[in-house]
């Protein structure tokens, strides 16, 4: 096993420990210096079923703020979406959904 696989497994385990089954969570995409706006937009539209306008707005938020919440849902639904985004070269994480009080 190489270090990259070991890191990915560690990240998955940490997230699995924090978010329990059925809990609301958010899929967050992080900014990087490698992916083009066009590619990020295409990924959002293909994988997350965003409209072109929604995908473009999310890409700009990622670019300007360093991260953006791109989908809300239960962990079991978000995990394969995160994996698909990562497989396409994007940086994505899953966190507890933030509740405004």
PDB file of N, CA and C in Angstrom:
ATOM      1  N   UNK A   1       0.848  -1.179   0.000  1.00  0.00           N
ATOM      2  CA  UNK A   1       0.000   0.000   0.000  1.00  0.00           C
ATOM      3  C   UNK A   1       0.888   1.235   0.000  1.00  0.00           C
ATOM      4  N   UNK A   2       0.581   2.199  -0.882  1.00  0.00           N
ATOM      5  CA  UNK A   2       1.392   3.410  -0.883  1.00  0.00           C
ATOM      6  C   UNK A   2       0.820   4.444   0.076  1.00  0.00           C
ATOM      7  N   UNK A   3       1.554   5.509   0.273  1.00  0.00           N
ATOM      8  CA  UNK A   3       1.172   6.533   1.249  1.00  0.00           C
ATOM      9  C   UNK A   3      -0.140   7.206   0.856  1.00  0.00           C
ATOM     10  N   UNK A   4      -0.369   7.460  -0.432  1.00  0.00           N
ATOM     11  CA  UNK A   4      -1.606   8.113  -0.867  1.00  0.00           C
ATOM     12  C   UNK A   4      -2.831   7.291  -0.508  1.00  0.00           C
ATOM     13  N   UNK A   5      -2.786   5.977  -0.718  1.00  0.00           N
ATOM     14  CA  UNK A   5      -3.903   5.114  -0.347  1.00  0.00           C
ATOM     15  C   UNK A   5      -4.096   5.103   1.159  1.00  0.00           C
ATOM     16  N   UNK A   6      -3.003   5.101   1.894  1.00  0.00           N
ATOM     17  CA  UNK A   6      -3.065   5.098   3.339  1.00  0.00           C
ATOM     18  C   UNK A   6      -3.714   6.383   3.850  1.00  0.00           C
ATOM     19  N   UNK A   7      -3.375   7.524   3.253  1.00  0.00           N
ATOM     20  CA  UNK A   7      -3.962   8.803   3.639  1.00  0.00           C
ATOM     21  C   UNK A   7      -5.446   8.812   3.348  1.00  0.00           C
ATOM     22  N   UNK A   8      -5.858   8.325   2.176  1.00  0.00           N
ATOM     23  CA  UNK A   8      -7.263   8.302   1.801  1.00  0.00           C
ATOM     24  C   UNK A   8      -8.056   7.442   2.775  1.00  0.00           C
ATOM     25  N   UNK A   9      -7.516   6.268   3.120  1.00  0.00           N
ATOM     26  CA  UNK A   9      -8.203   5.398   4.065  1.00  0.00           C
ATOM     27  C   UNK A   9      -8.316   6.069   5.422  1.00  0.00           C
ATOM     28  N   UNK A  10      -7.290   6.765   5.862  1.00  0.00           N
ATOM     29  CA  UNK A  10      -7.332   7.476   7.138  1.00  0.00           C
ATOM     30  C   UNK A  10      -8.399   8.551   7.108  1.00  0.00           C
ATOM     31  N   UNK A  11      -8.476   9.328   6.004  1.00  0.00           N
ATOM     32  CA  UNK A  11      -9.502  10.362   5.884  1.00  0.00           C
ATOM     33  C   UNK A  11     -10.890   9.753   5.950  1.00  0.00           C
ATOM     34  N   UNK A  12     -11.118   8.644   5.227  1.00  0.00           N
ATOM     35  CA  UNK A  12     -12.416   7.993   5.238  1.00  0.00           C
ATOM     36  C   UNK A  12     -12.791   7.521   6.638  1.00  0.00           C
ATOM     37  N   UNK A  13     -11.829   6.942   7.340  1.00  0.00           N
ATOM     38  CA  UNK A  13     -12.092   6.450   8.687  1.00  0.00           C
ATOM     39  C   UNK A  13     -12.441   7.615   9.613  1.00  0.00           C
ATOM     40  N   UNK A  14     -11.690   8.713   9.520  1.00  0.00           N
ATOM     41  CA  UNK A  14     -11.974   9.862  10.375  1.00  0.00           C
ATOM     42  C   UNK A  14     -13.366  10.412  10.120  1.00  0.00           C
ATOM     43  N   UNK A  15     -13.745  10.534   8.864  1.00  0.00           N
ATOM     44  CA  UNK A  15     -15.077  11.037   8.546  1.00  0.00           C
ATOM     45  C   UNK A  15     -16.128  10.043   9.008  1.00  0.00           C
ATOM     46  N   UNK A  16     -15.907   8.758   8.793  1.00  0.00           N
ATOM     47  CA  UNK A  16     -16.849   7.739   9.224  1.00  0.00           C
ATOM     48  C   UNK A  16     -17.063   7.791  10.732  1.00  0.00           C
ATOM     49  N   UNK A  17     -16.024   8.062  11.481  1.00  0.00           N
ATOM     50  CA  UNK A  17     -16.135   8.134  12.931  1.00  0.00           C
ATOM     51  C   UNK A  17     -16.933   9.357  13.375  1.00  0.00           C
ATOM     52  N   UNK A  18     -16.820  10.452  12.642  1.00  0.00           N
ATOM     53  CA  UNK A  18     -17.453  11.704  13.042  1.00  0.00           C
ATOM     54  C   UNK A  18     -18.926  11.749  12.637  1.00  0.00           C
ATOM     55  N   UNK A  19     -19.239  11.327  11.431  1.00  0.00           N
ATOM     56  CA  UNK A  19     -20.601  11.399  10.920  1.00  0.00           C
ATOM     57  C   UNK A  19     -21.204  10.005  10.959  1.00  0.00           C
ATOM     58  N   UNK A  20     -22.274   9.854  11.708  1.00  0.00           N
ATOM     59  CA  UNK A  20     -22.907   8.550  11.818  1.00  0.00           C
ATOM     60  C   UNK A  20     -23.967   8.391  10.740  1.00  0.00           C
ATOM     61  N   UNK A  21     -24.346   7.186  10.527  1.00  0.00           N
ATOM     62  CA  UNK A  21     -25.309   6.835   9.489  1.00  0.00           C
ATOM     63  C   UNK A  21     -26.591   7.645   9.625  1.00  0.00           C
ATOM     64  N   UNK A  22     -27.035   8.201   8.515  1.00  0.00           N
ATOM     65  CA  UNK A  22     -28.290   8.942   8.491  1.00  0.00           C
ATOM     66  C   UNK A  22     -28.193  10.388   8.913  1.00  0.00           C
ATOM     67  N   UNK A  23     -27.036  10.838   9.395  1.00  0.00           N
ATOM     68  CA  UNK A  23     -26.886  12.239   9.797  1.00  0.00           C
ATOM     69  C   UNK A  23     -26.763  13.148   8.587  1.00  0.00           C
ATOM     70  N   UNK A  24     -27.313  14.349   8.705  1.00  0.00           N
ATOM     71  CA  UNK A  24     -27.186  15.342   7.649  1.00  0.00           C
ATOM     72  C   UNK A  24     -25.738  15.835   7.589  1.00  0.00           C
ATOM     73  N   UNK A  25     -25.240  15.977   6.381  1.00  0.00           N
ATOM     74  CA  UNK A  25     -23.858  16.411   6.173  1.00  0.00           C
ATOM     75  C   UNK A  25     -23.825  17.283   4.925  1.00  0.00           C
ATOM     76  N   UNK A  26     -22.647  17.869   4.680  1.00  0.00           N
ATOM     77  CA  UNK A  26     -22.478  18.665   3.472  1.00  0.00           C
ATOM     78  C   UNK A  26     -21.214  18.250   2.749  1.00  0.00           C
ATOM     79  N   UNK A  27     -21.313  18.234   1.428  1.00  0.00           N
ATOM     80  CA  UNK A  27     -20.188  17.933   0.561  1.00  0.00           C
ATOM     81  C   UNK A  27     -19.527  19.260   0.216  1.00  0.00           C
ATOM     82  N   UNK A  28     -18.243  19.363   0.534  1.00  0.00           N
ATOM     83  CA  UNK A  28     -17.508  20.607   0.357  1.00  0.00           C
ATOM     84  C   UNK A  28     -16.370  20.376  -0.629  1.00  0.00           C
ATOM     85  N   UNK A  29     -16.264  21.276  -1.603  1.00  0.00           N
ATOM     86  CA  UNK A  29     -15.166  21.220  -2.573  1.00  0.00           C
ATOM     87  C   UNK A  29     -14.165  22.311  -2.212  1.00  0.00           C
ATOM     88  N   UNK A  30     -12.891  21.950  -2.234  1.00  0.00           N
ATOM     89  CA  UNK A  30     -11.806  22.863  -1.865  1.00  0.00           C
ATOM     90  C   UNK A  30     -11.094  23.386  -3.109  1.00  0.00           C
ATOM     91  N   UNK A  31     -10.612  24.607  -3.023  1.00  0.00           N
ATOM     92  CA  UNK A  31      -9.899  25.224  -4.137  1.00  0.00           C
ATOM     93  C   UNK A  31      -8.543  24.546  -4.348  1.00  0.00           C
ATOM     94  N   UNK A  32      -8.096  24.542  -5.591  1.00  0.00           N
ATOM     95  CA  UNK A  32      -6.751  24.074  -5.915  1.00  0.00           C
ATOM     96  C   UNK A  32      -6.221  24.903  -7.080  1.00  0.00           C
ATOM     97  N   UNK A  33      -4.971  24.688  -7.420  1.00  0.00           N
ATOM     98  CA  UNK A  33      -4.338  25.432  -8.510  1.00  0.00           C
ATOM     99  C   UNK A  33      -4.223  24.606  -9.786  1.00  0.00           C
ATOM    100  N   UNK A  34      -4.934  23.506  -9.870  1.00  0.00           N
ATOM    101  CA  UNK A  34      -4.756  22.574 -10.983  1.00  0.00           C
ATOM    102  C   UNK A  34      -5.950  22.502 -11.926  1.00  0.00           C
ATOM    103  N   UNK A  35      -7.159  22.516 -11.397  1.00  0.00           N
ATOM    104  CA  UNK A  35      -8.348  22.312 -12.214  1.00  0.00           C
ATOM    105  C   UNK A  35      -8.856  23.628 -12.792  1.00  0.00           C
ATOM    106  N   UNK A  36      -9.286  23.581 -14.043  1.00  0.00           N
ATOM    107  CA  UNK A  36      -9.830  24.774 -14.685  1.00  0.00           C
ATOM    108  C   UNK A  36     -11.277  24.979 -14.259  1.00  0.00           C
ATOM    109  N   UNK A  37     -11.746  26.219 -14.407  1.00  0.00           N
ATOM    110  CA  UNK A  37     -13.147  26.502 -14.108  1.00  0.00           C
ATOM    111  C   UNK A  37     -14.059  25.603 -14.944  1.00  0.00           C
ATOM    112  N   UNK A  38     -13.723  25.435 -16.211  1.00  0.00           N
ATOM    113  CA  UNK A  38     -14.542  24.630 -17.106  1.00  0.00           C
ATOM    114  C   UNK A  38     -14.668  23.198 -16.612  1.00  0.00           C
ATOM    115  N   UNK A  39     -13.551  22.641 -16.147  1.00  0.00           N
ATOM    116  CA  UNK A  39     -13.558  21.261 -15.658  1.00  0.00           C
ATOM    117  C   UNK A  39     -14.381  21.141 -14.378  1.00  0.00           C
ATOM    118  N   UNK A  40     -14.216  22.068 -13.452  1.00  0.00           N
ATOM    119  CA  UNK A  40     -14.978  22.038 -12.197  1.00  0.00           C
ATOM    120  C   UNK A  40     -16.469  22.158 -12.500  1.00  0.00           C
ATOM    121  N   UNK A  41     -16.823  23.079 -13.372  1.00  0.00           N
ATOM    122  CA  UNK A  41     -18.232  23.264 -13.746  1.00  0.00           C
ATOM    123  C   UNK A  41     -18.789  21.982 -14.366  1.00  0.00           C
ATOM    124  N   UNK A  42     -18.019  21.382 -15.269  1.00  0.00           N
ATOM    125  CA  UNK A  42     -18.459  20.134 -15.901  1.00  0.00           C
ATOM    126  C   UNK A  42     -18.671  19.033 -14.863  1.00  0.00           C
ATOM    127  N   UNK A  43     -17.757  18.917 -13.914  1.00  0.00           N
ATOM    128  CA  UNK A  43     -17.894  17.914 -12.850  1.00  0.00           C
ATOM    129  C   UNK A  43     -19.149  18.158 -12.017  1.00  0.00           C
ATOM    130  N   UNK A  44     -19.406  19.405 -11.646  1.00  0.00           N
ATOM    131  CA  UNK A  44     -20.590  19.730 -10.857  1.00  0.00           C
ATOM    132  C   UNK A  44     -21.870  19.383 -11.618  1.00  0.00           C
ATOM    133  N   UNK A  45     -21.877  19.670 -12.905  1.00  0.00           N
ATOM    134  CA  UNK A  45     -23.072  19.388 -13.706  1.00  0.00           C
ATOM    135  C   UNK A  45     -23.257  17.877 -13.904  1.00  0.00           C
ATOM    136  N   UNK A  46     -22.181  17.164 -14.228  1.00  0.00           N
ATOM    137  CA  UNK A  46     -22.271  15.725 -14.487  1.00  0.00           C
ATOM    138  C   UNK A  46     -22.581  14.918 -13.227  1.00  0.00           C
ATOM    139  N   UNK A  47     -21.847  15.191 -12.167  1.00  0.00           N
ATOM    140  CA  UNK A  47     -21.946  14.354 -10.970  1.00  0.00           C
ATOM    141  C   UNK A  47     -23.011  14.817  -9.981  1.00  0.00           C
ATOM    142  N   UNK A  48     -23.118  16.132  -9.801  1.00  0.00           N
ATOM    143  CA  UNK A  48     -24.033  16.668  -8.786  1.00  0.00           C
ATOM    144  C   UNK A  48     -25.359  17.116  -9.377  1.00  0.00           C
ATOM    145  N   UNK A  49     -25.466  17.063 -10.706  1.00  0.00           N
ATOM    146  CA  UNK A  49     -26.686  17.453 -11.423  1.00  0.00           C
ATOM    147  C   UNK A  49     -27.032  18.919 -11.217  1.00  0.00           C
ATOM    148  N   UNK A  50     -26.002  19.751 -11.074  1.00  0.00           N
ATOM    149  CA  UNK A  50     -26.210  21.191 -10.974  1.00  0.00           C
ATOM    150  C   UNK A  50     -26.561  21.752 -12.346  1.00  0.00           C
ATOM    151  N   UNK A  51     -27.335  22.839 -12.364  1.00  0.00           N
ATOM    152  CA  UNK A  51     -27.540  23.566 -13.611  1.00  0.00           C
ATOM    153  C   UNK A  51     -26.228  24.262 -13.957  1.00  0.00           C
ATOM    154  N   UNK A  52     -26.096  24.737 -15.188  1.00  0.00           N
ATOM    155  CA  UNK A  52     -24.852  25.417 -15.564  1.00  0.00           C
ATOM    156  C   UNK A  52     -24.648  26.668 -14.720  1.00  0.00           C
ATOM    157  N   UNK A  53     -25.726  27.392 -14.438  1.00  0.00           N
ATOM    158  CA  UNK A  53     -25.604  28.592 -13.609  1.00  0.00           C
ATOM    159  C   UNK A  53     -25.185  28.244 -12.182  1.00  0.00           C
ATOM    160  N   UNK A  54     -25.805  27.238 -11.613  1.00  0.00           N
ATOM    161  CA  UNK A  54     -25.469  26.811 -10.252  1.00  0.00           C
ATOM    162  C   UNK A  54     -24.018  26.316 -10.187  1.00  0.00           C
ATOM    163  N   UNK A  55     -23.604  25.541 -11.180  1.00  0.00           N
ATOM    164  CA  UNK A  55     -22.233  25.016 -11.213  1.00  0.00           C
ATOM    165  C   UNK A  55     -21.222  26.149 -11.326  1.00  0.00           C
ATOM    166  N   UNK A  56     -21.509  27.136 -12.162  1.00  0.00           N
ATOM    167  CA  UNK A  56     -20.595  28.269 -12.324  1.00  0.00           C
ATOM    168  C   UNK A  56     -20.496  29.084 -11.040  1.00  0.00           C
ATOM    169  N   UNK A  57     -21.630  29.338 -10.397  1.00  0.00           N
ATOM    170  CA  UNK A  57     -21.618  30.090  -9.135  1.00  0.00           C
ATOM    171  C   UNK A  57     -20.838  29.341  -8.060  1.00  0.00           C
ATOM    172  N   UNK A  58     -21.049  28.034  -7.969  1.00  0.00           N
ATOM    173  CA  UNK A  58     -20.310  27.240  -6.974  1.00  0.00           C
ATOM    174  C   UNK A  58     -18.813  27.264  -7.256  1.00  0.00           C
ATOM    175  N   UNK A  59     -18.433  27.169  -8.527  1.00  0.00           N
ATOM    176  CA  UNK A  59     -17.011  27.211  -8.891  1.00  0.00           C
ATOM    177  C   UNK A  59     -16.390  28.541  -8.487  1.00  0.00           C
ATOM    178  N   UNK A  60     -17.108  29.644  -8.683  1.00  0.00           N
ATOM    179  CA  UNK A  60     -16.587  30.952  -8.278  1.00  0.00           C
ATOM    180  C   UNK A  60     -16.443  31.057  -6.764  1.00  0.00           C
ATOM    181  N   UNK A  61     -17.385  30.494  -6.039  1.00  0.00           N
ATOM    182  CA  UNK A  61     -17.290  30.513  -4.566  1.00  0.00           C
ATOM    183  C   UNK A  61     -16.064  29.723  -4.120  1.00  0.00           C
ATOM    184  N   UNK A  62     -15.854  28.551  -4.714  1.00  0.00           N
ATOM    185  CA  UNK A  62     -14.661  27.750  -4.394  1.00  0.00           C
ATOM    186  C   UNK A  62     -13.405  28.570  -4.664  1.00  0.00           C
ATOM    187  N   UNK A  63     -13.373  29.245  -5.801  1.00  0.00           N
ATOM    188  CA  UNK A  63     -12.195  30.022  -6.200  1.00  0.00           C
ATOM    189  C   UNK A  63     -11.939  31.205  -5.266  1.00  0.00           C
ATOM    190  N   UNK A  64     -12.987  31.939  -4.914  1.00  0.00           N
ATOM    191  CA  UNK A  64     -12.805  33.168  -4.133  1.00  0.00           C
ATOM    192  C   UNK A  64     -12.712  32.923  -2.630  1.00  0.00           C
ATOM    193  N   UNK A  65     -13.426  31.926  -2.123  1.00  0.00           N
ATOM    194  CA  UNK A  65     -13.441  31.685  -0.676  1.00  0.00           C
ATOM    195  C   UNK A  65     -12.586  30.496  -0.254  1.00  0.00           C
ATOM    196  N   UNK A  66     -12.123  29.720  -1.238  1.00  0.00           N
ATOM    197  CA  UNK A  66     -11.272  28.578  -0.919  1.00  0.00           C
ATOM    198  C   UNK A  66     -12.028  27.288  -0.727  1.00  0.00           C
ATOM    199  N   UNK A  67     -13.346  27.371  -0.616  1.00  0.00           N
ATOM    200  CA  UNK A  67     -14.174  26.178  -0.423  1.00  0.00           C
ATOM    201  C   UNK A  67     -15.635  26.545  -0.618  1.00  0.00           C
ATOM    202  N   UNK A  68     -16.443  25.553  -0.932  1.00  0.00           N
ATOM    203  CA  UNK A  68     -17.878  25.788  -1.069  1.00  0.00           C
ATOM    204  C   UNK A  68     -18.637  24.509  -0.765  1.00  0.00           C
ATOM    205  N   UNK A  69     -19.747  24.670  -0.081  1.00  0.00           N
ATOM    206  CA  UNK A  69     -20.663  23.562   0.143  1.00  0.00           C
ATOM    207  C   UNK A  69     -21.472  23.391  -1.142  1.00  0.00           C
ATOM    208  N   UNK A  70     -21.343  22.231  -1.777  1.00  0.00           N
ATOM    209  CA  UNK A  70     -21.975  22.031  -3.079  1.00  0.00           C
ATOM    210  C   UNK A  70     -23.172  21.086  -3.036  1.00  0.00           C
ATOM    211  N   UNK A  71     -23.359  20.382  -1.919  1.00  0.00           N
ATOM    212  CA  UNK A  71     -24.510  19.491  -1.808  1.00  0.00           C
ATOM    213  C   UNK A  71     -24.732  19.129  -0.344  1.00  0.00           C
ATOM    214  N   UNK A  72     -26.001  19.071   0.042  1.00  0.00           N
ATOM    215  CA  UNK A  72     -26.390  18.644   1.381  1.00  0.00           C
ATOM    216  C   UNK A  72     -27.101  17.304   1.280  1.00  0.00           C
ATOM    217  N   UNK A  73     -26.973  16.489   2.312  1.00  0.00           N
ATOM    218  CA  UNK A  73     -27.659  15.200   2.322  1.00  0.00           C
ATOM    219  C   UNK A  73     -27.103  14.308   3.403  1.00  0.00           C
ATOM    220  N   UNK A  74     -27.529  13.070   3.385  1.00  0.00           N
ATOM    221  CA  UNK A  74     -27.003  12.113   4.358  1.00  0.00           C
ATOM    222  C   UNK A  74     -25.656  11.593   3.858  1.00  0.00           C
ATOM    223  N   UNK A  75     -24.838  11.198   4.783  1.00  0.00           N
ATOM    224  CA  UNK A  75     -23.475  10.762   4.479  1.00  0.00           C
ATOM    225  C   UNK A  75     -23.446   9.667   3.413  1.00  0.00           C
ATOM    226  N   UNK A  76     -24.348   8.703   3.525  1.00  0.00           N
ATOM    227  CA  UNK A  76     -24.341   7.570   2.595  1.00  0.00           C
ATOM    228  C   UNK A  76     -24.570   8.011   1.144  1.00  0.00           C
ATOM    229  N   UNK A  77     -25.289   9.098   0.939  1.00  0.00           N
ATOM    230  CA  UNK A  77     -25.520   9.627  -0.407  1.00  0.00           C
ATOM    231  C   UNK A  77     -24.327  10.468  -0.865  1.00  0.00           C
ATOM    232  N   UNK A  78     -23.739  11.222   0.059  1.00  0.00           N
ATOM    233  CA  UNK A  78     -22.647  12.123  -0.295  1.00  0.00           C
ATOM    234  C   UNK A  78     -21.321  11.410  -0.528  1.00  0.00           C
ATOM    235  N   UNK A  79     -21.078  10.305   0.154  1.00  0.00           N
ATOM    236  CA  UNK A  79     -19.782   9.625   0.048  1.00  0.00           C
ATOM    237  C   UNK A  79     -19.438   9.219  -1.386  1.00  0.00           C
ATOM    238  N   UNK A  80     -20.333   8.567  -2.138  1.00  0.00           N
ATOM    239  CA  UNK A  80     -19.954   8.221  -3.519  1.00  0.00           C
ATOM    240  C   UNK A  80     -19.781   9.456  -4.412  1.00  0.00           C
ATOM    241  N   UNK A  81     -20.490  10.532  -4.117  1.00  0.00           N
ATOM    242  CA  UNK A  81     -20.310  11.774  -4.876  1.00  0.00           C
ATOM    243  C   UNK A  81     -18.929  12.360  -4.608  1.00  0.00           C
ATOM    244  N   UNK A  82     -18.516  12.362  -3.333  1.00  0.00           N
ATOM    245  CA  UNK A  82     -17.177  12.851  -2.985  1.00  0.00           C
ATOM    246  C   UNK A  82     -16.120  12.013  -3.684  1.00  0.00           C
ATOM    247  N   UNK A  83     -16.278  10.699  -3.642  1.00  0.00           N
ATOM    248  CA  UNK A  83     -15.306   9.816  -4.286  1.00  0.00           C
ATOM    249  C   UNK A  83     -15.232  10.070  -5.788  1.00  0.00           C
ATOM    250  N   UNK A  84     -16.373  10.323  -6.425  1.00  0.00           N
ATOM    251  CA  UNK A  84     -16.388  10.600  -7.865  1.00  0.00           C
ATOM    252  C   UNK A  84     -15.690  11.923  -8.178  1.00  0.00           C
ATOM    253  N   UNK A  85     -15.918  12.943  -7.339  1.00  0.00           N
ATOM    254  CA  UNK A  85     -15.224  14.219  -7.536  1.00  0.00           C
ATOM    255  C   UNK A  85     -13.722  14.051  -7.369  1.00  0.00           C
ATOM    256  N   UNK A  86     -13.307  13.309  -6.354  1.00  0.00           N
ATOM    257  CA  UNK A  86     -11.882  13.067  -6.109  1.00  0.00           C
ATOM    258  C   UNK A  86     -11.281  12.267  -7.264  1.00  0.00           C
ATOM    259  N   UNK A  87     -12.030  11.294  -7.777  1.00  0.00           N
ATOM    260  CA  UNK A  87     -11.540  10.515  -8.922  1.00  0.00           C
ATOM    261  C   UNK A  87     -11.295  11.399 -10.138  1.00  0.00           C
ATOM    262  N   UNK A  88     -12.009  12.512 -10.230  1.00  0.00           N
ATOM    263  CA  UNK A  88     -11.830  13.450 -11.343  1.00  0.00           C
ATOM    264  C   UNK A  88     -10.800  14.535 -11.026  1.00  0.00           C
ATOM    265  N   UNK A  89     -10.133  14.404  -9.880  1.00  0.00           N
ATOM    266  CA  UNK A  89      -9.036  15.311  -9.554  1.00  0.00           C
ATOM    267  C   UNK A  89      -9.396  16.491  -8.679  1.00  0.00           C
ATOM    268  N   UNK A  90     -10.648  16.586  -8.231  1.00  0.00           N
ATOM    269  CA  UNK A  90     -11.043  17.680  -7.348  1.00  0.00           C
ATOM    270  C   UNK A  90     -10.777  17.297  -5.894  1.00  0.00           C
ATOM    271  N   UNK A  91     -10.630  18.290  -5.040  1.00  0.00           N
ATOM    272  CA  UNK A  91     -10.464  18.054  -3.604  1.00  0.00           C
ATOM    273  C   UNK A  91     -11.818  18.258  -2.945  1.00  0.00           C
ATOM    274  N   UNK A  92     -12.311  17.221  -2.282  1.00  0.00           N
ATOM    275  CA  UNK A  92     -13.632  17.299  -1.669  1.00  0.00           C
ATOM    276  C   UNK A  92     -13.627  16.576  -0.326  1.00  0.00           C
ATOM    277  N   UNK A  93     -14.405  17.111   0.598  1.00  0.00           N
ATOM    278  CA  UNK A  93     -14.542  16.521   1.936  1.00  0.00           C
ATOM    279  C   UNK A  93     -16.018  16.514   2.322  1.00  0.00           C
ATOM    280  N   UNK A  94     -16.341  15.753   3.340  1.00  0.00           N
ATOM    281  CA  UNK A  94     -17.696  15.735   3.888  1.00  0.00           C
ATOM    282  C   UNK A  94     -17.612  16.192   5.340  1.00  0.00           C
ATOM    283  N   UNK A  95     -18.471  17.142   5.698  1.00  0.00           N
ATOM    284  CA  UNK A  95     -18.530  17.648   7.075  1.00  0.00           C
ATOM    285  C   UNK A  95     -19.976  17.643   7.549  1.00  0.00           C
ATOM    286  N   UNK A  96     -20.130  17.723   8.878  1.00  0.00           N
ATOM    287  CA  UNK A  96     -21.472  17.894   9.436  1.00  0.00           C
ATOM    288  C   UNK A  96     -22.106  19.126   8.824  1.00  0.00           C
ATOM    289  N   UNK A  97     -23.400  19.055   8.569  1.00  0.00           N
ATOM    290  CA  UNK A  97     -24.107  20.226   8.068  1.00  0.00           C
ATOM    291  C   UNK A  97     -24.117  21.286   9.164  1.00  0.00           C
ATOM    292  N   UNK A  98     -23.801  22.521   8.795  1.00  0.00           N
ATOM    293  CA  UNK A  98     -23.818  23.614   9.761  1.00  0.00           C
ATOM    294  C   UNK A  98     -25.254  24.067   9.962  1.00  0.00           C
ATOM    295  N   UNK A  99     -25.635  24.227  11.216  1.00  0.00           N
ATOM    296  CA  UNK A  99     -26.991  24.658  11.533  1.00  0.00           C
ATOM    297  C   UNK A  99     -26.923  26.091  12.034  1.00  0.00           C
ATOM    298  N   UNK A 100     -27.647  26.984  11.377  1.00  0.00           N
ATOM    299  CA  UNK A 100     -27.702  28.382  11.836  1.00  0.00           C
ATOM    300  C   UNK A 100     -28.674  28.472  13.002  1.00  0.00           C
ATOM    301  N   UNK A 101     -28.213  29.033  14.090  1.00  0.00           N
ATOM    302  CA  UNK A 101     -29.064  29.167  15.275  1.00  0.00           C
ATOM    303  C   UNK A 101     -29.330  30.617  15.543  1.00  0.00           C
TER     304      UNK A 101
END
